[in-house]
Short mmCIF file of C-alpha atoms in Angstrom, two decimals:
data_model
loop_
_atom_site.label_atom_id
_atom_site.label_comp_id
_atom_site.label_asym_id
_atom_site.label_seq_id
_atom_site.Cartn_x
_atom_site.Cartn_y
_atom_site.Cartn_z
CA UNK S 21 32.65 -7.38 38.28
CA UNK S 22 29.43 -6.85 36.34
CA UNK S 23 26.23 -8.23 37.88
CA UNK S 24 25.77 -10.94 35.39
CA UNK S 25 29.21 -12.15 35.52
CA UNK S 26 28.58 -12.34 39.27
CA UNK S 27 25.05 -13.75 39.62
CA UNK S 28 27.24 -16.73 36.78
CA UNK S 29 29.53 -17.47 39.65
CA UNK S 30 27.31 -17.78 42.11
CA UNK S 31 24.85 -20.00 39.97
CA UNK S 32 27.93 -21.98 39.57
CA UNK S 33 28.92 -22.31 43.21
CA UNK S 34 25.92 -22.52 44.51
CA UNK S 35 24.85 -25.53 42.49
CA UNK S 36 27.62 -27.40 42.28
CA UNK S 37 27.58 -27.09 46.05
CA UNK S 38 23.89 -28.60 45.92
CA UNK S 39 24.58 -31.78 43.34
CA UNK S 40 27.62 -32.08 45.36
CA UNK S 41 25.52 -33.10 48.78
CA UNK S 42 24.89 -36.74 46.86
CA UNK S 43 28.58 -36.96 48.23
CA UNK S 44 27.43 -38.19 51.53
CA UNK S 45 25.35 -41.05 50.01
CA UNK S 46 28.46 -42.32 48.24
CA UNK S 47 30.16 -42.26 51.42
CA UNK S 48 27.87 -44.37 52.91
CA UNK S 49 27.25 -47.00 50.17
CA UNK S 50 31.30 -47.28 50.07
CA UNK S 51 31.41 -47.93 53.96
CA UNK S 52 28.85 -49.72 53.85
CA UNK S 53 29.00 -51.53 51.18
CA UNK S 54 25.00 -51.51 50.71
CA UNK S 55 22.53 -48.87 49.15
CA UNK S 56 20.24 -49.52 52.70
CA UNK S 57 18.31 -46.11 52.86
CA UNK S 58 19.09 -44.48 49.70
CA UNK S 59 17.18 -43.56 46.92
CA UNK S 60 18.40 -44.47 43.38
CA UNK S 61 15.52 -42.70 41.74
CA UNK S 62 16.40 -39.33 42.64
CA UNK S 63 19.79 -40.24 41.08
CA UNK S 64 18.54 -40.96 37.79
CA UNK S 65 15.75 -38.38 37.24
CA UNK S 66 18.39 -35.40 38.08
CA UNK S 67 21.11 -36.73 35.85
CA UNK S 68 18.72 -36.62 33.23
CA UNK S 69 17.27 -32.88 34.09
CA UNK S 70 21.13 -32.70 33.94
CA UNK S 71 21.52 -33.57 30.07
CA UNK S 72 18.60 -31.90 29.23
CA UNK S 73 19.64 -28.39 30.42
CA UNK S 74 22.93 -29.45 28.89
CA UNK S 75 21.79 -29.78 25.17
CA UNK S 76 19.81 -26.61 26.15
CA UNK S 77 22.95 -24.70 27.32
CA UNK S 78 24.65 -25.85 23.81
CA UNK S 79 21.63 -24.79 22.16
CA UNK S 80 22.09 -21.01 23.79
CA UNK S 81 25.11 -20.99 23.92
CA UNK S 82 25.55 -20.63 27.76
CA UNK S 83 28.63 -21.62 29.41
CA UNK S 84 27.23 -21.14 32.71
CA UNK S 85 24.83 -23.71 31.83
CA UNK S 86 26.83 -25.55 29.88
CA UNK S 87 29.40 -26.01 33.27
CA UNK S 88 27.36 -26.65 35.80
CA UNK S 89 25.09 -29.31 33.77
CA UNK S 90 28.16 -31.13 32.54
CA UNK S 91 29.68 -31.14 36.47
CA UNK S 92 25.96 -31.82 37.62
CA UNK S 93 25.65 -34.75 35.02
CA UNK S 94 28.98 -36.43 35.70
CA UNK S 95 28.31 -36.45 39.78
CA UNK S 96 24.77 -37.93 39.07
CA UNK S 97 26.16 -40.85 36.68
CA UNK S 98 29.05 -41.57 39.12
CA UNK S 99 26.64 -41.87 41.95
CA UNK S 100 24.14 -44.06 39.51
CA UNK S 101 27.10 -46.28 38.78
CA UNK S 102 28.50 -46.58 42.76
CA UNK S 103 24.94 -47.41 43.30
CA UNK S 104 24.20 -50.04 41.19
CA UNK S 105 27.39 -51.55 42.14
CA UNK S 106 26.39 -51.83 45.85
CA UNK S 107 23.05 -52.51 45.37
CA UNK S 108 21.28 -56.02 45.54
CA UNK S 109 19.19 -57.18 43.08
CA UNK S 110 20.62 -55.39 40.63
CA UNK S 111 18.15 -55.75 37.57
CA UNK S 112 15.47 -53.48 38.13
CA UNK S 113 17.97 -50.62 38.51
CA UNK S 114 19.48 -51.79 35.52
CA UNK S 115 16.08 -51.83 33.63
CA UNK S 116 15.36 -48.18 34.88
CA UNK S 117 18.79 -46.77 33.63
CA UNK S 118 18.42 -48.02 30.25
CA UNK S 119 14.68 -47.37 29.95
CA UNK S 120 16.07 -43.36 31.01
CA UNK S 121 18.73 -43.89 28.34
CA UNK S 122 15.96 -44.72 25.84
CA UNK S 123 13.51 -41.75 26.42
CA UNK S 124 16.92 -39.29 26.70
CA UNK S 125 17.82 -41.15 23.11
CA UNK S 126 14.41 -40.62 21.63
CA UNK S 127 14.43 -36.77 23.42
CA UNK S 128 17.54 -36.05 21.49
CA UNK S 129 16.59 -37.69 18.00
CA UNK S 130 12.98 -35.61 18.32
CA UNK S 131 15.01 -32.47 18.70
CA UNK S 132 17.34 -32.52 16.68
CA UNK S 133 15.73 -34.24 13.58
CA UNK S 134 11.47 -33.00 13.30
CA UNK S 135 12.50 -29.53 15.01
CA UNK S 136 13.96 -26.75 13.45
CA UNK S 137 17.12 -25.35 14.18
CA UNK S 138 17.20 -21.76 16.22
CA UNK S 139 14.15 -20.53 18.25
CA UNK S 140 11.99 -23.56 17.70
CA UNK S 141 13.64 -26.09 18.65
CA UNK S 142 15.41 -23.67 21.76
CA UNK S 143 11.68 -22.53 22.92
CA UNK S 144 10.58 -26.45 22.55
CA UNK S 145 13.88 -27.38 24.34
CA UNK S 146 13.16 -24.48 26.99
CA UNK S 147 9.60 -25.58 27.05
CA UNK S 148 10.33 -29.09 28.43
CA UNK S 149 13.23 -28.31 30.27
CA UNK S 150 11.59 -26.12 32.83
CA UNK S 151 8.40 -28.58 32.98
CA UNK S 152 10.48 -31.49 34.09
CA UNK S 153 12.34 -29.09 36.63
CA UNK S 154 9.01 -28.01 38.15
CA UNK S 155 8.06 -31.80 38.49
CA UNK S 156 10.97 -32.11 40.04
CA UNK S 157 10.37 -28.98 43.04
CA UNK S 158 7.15 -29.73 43.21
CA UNK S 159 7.10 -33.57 43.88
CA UNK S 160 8.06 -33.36 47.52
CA UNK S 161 5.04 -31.50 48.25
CA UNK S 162 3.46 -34.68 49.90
CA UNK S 163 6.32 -35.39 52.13
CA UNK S 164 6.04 -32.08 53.37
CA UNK S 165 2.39 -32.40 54.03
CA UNK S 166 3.16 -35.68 56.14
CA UNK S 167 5.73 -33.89 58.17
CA UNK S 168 3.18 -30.92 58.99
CA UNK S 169 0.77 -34.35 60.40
CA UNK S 170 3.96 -36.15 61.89
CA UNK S 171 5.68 -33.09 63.17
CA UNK S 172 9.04 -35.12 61.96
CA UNK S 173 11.52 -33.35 60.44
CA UNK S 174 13.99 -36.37 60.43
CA UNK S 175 13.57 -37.19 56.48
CA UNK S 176 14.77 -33.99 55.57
CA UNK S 177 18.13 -32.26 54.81
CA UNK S 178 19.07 -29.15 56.04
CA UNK S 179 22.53 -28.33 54.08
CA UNK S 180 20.34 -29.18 51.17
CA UNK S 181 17.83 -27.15 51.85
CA UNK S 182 19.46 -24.01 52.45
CA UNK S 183 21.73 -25.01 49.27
CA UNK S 184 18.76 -25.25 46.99
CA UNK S 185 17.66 -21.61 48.26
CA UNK S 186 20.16 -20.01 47.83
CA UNK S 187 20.99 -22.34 44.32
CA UNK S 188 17.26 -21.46 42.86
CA UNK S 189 17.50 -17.70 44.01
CA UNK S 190 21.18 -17.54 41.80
CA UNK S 191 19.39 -18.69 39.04
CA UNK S 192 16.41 -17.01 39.04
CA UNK S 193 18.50 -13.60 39.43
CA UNK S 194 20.84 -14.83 36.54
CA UNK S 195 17.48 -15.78 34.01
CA UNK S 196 15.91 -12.34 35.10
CA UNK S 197 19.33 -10.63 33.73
CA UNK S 198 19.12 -12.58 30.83
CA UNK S 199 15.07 -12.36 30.25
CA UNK S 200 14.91 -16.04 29.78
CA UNK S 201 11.84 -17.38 31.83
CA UNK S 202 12.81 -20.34 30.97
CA UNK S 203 15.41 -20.55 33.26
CA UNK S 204 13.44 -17.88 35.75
CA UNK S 205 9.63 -19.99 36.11
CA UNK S 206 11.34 -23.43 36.93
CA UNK S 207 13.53 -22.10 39.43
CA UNK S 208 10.87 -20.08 41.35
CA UNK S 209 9.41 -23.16 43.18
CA UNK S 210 12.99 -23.98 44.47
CA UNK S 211 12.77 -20.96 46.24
CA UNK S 212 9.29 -21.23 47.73
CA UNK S 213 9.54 -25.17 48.55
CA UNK S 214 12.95 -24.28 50.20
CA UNK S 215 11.06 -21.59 52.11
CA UNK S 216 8.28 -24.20 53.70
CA UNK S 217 10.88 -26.54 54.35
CA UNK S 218 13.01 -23.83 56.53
CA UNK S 219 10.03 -23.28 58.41
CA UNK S 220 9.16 -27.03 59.19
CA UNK S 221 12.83 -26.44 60.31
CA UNK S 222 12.30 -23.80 62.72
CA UNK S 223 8.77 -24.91 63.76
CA UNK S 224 9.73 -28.87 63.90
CA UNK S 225 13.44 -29.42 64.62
CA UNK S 226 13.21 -29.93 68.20
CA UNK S 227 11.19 -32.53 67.82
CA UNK S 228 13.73 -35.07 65.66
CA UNK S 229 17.48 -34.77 63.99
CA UNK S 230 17.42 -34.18 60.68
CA UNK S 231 19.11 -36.61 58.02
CA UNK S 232 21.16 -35.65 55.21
CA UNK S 233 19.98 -37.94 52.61
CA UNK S 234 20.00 -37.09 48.88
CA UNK S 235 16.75 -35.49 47.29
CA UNK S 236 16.70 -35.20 43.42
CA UNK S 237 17.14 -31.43 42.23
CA UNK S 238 17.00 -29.36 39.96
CA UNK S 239 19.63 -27.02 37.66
#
């Protein structure tokens, strides 16, 4: 099997495995019948990193993209919709997902109507994709700096964890093979924010069980 073909499966595996870890939180809200402890945010701001990578992927012509966004979109809008079934009020949620639909909406008509077709609009595309990604890595920073104060662990996810190293490593391999550092610069912080979190692991986990709640990620 050549390399690329491999480093596509195991971007594939890898992060469906990752999206897949929201699994647990539906679970819970069907037992439960309540959204108590989880985050709907998360939910919402992947599924649209989700469509956005999509349109990119069509724009490439990637079906490695292409799959794993589509699988990684569906999850994210089946656990948006179990969600706002369970949940109580359910108006701001409501408000949030259409206000996403209306910025993905007005995304979409930018894109495809004031930007050329071909490298313009794929760079631009590219371009946006990867800053929202990084957003996305980088955003936990501050928990992480509480748990180094707290010494608490408990708030984090191991599975995940160790599935978004091994998810953001896949890709970045795969985007070096393809020279597309747009695929290789968002990914990068997945690997080192991964990294810190495996040592507040090993340097904290004695000192609380961890959780497996859902944290937004990226493709």
């Amino acid at each position: 099997m050549e390399l690329l073909s491999l480093l596509s499966w195991a971007c594939i595996v890898f992060t469906v495995g990752m999206f897949s870890t929201g699994l647990s939180d539906l679970k819970k809200m069907r037992e439960t019948r309540s959204t108590d402890n989880i985050q709907f945010l998360p939910f919402l701001t992947t599924c649209l990193n989700n469509l956005g990578w999509l349109y990119y992927g069509l724009l490439k012509s990637d079906q490695t993209i292409v799959f794993v966004n589509v699988i990684g979109a569906t999850l994210q809008i089946l656990y948006i919709n179990v969600f706002i079934h369970y949940t109580k009020p359910k108006r701001p949620y409501l408000a949030q997902t259409l206000f996403a639909g209306g910025v993905l909406a007005g995304g979409w008509f930018y894109f495809s109507s004031f930007l050329p077709e071909g490298d313009t609009r794929l760079n631009q595309l590219g371009l946006t994709c990867s800053a929202i990604t990084v957003s996305m890595y980088l955003s936990p920073l501050t928990d992480l700096v509480s748990i180094v104060r707290s010494g608490n662990v408990q708030c984090l996810s191991f599975p995940l964890t160790v599935a978004t190293f091994f998810t953001s490593t896949s890709w970045v391999l795969y985007g070096l093979q393809l020279d597309d550092y747009y695929i290789v610069v968002p990914n990068t912080p997945g690997i080192l924010t991964s990294i810190i979190r495996l040592y507040l692991f090993w340097r904290f986990s004695s000192n609380s069980p961890t959780s497996s709640g859902y944290k937004s990620m990226a493709m």
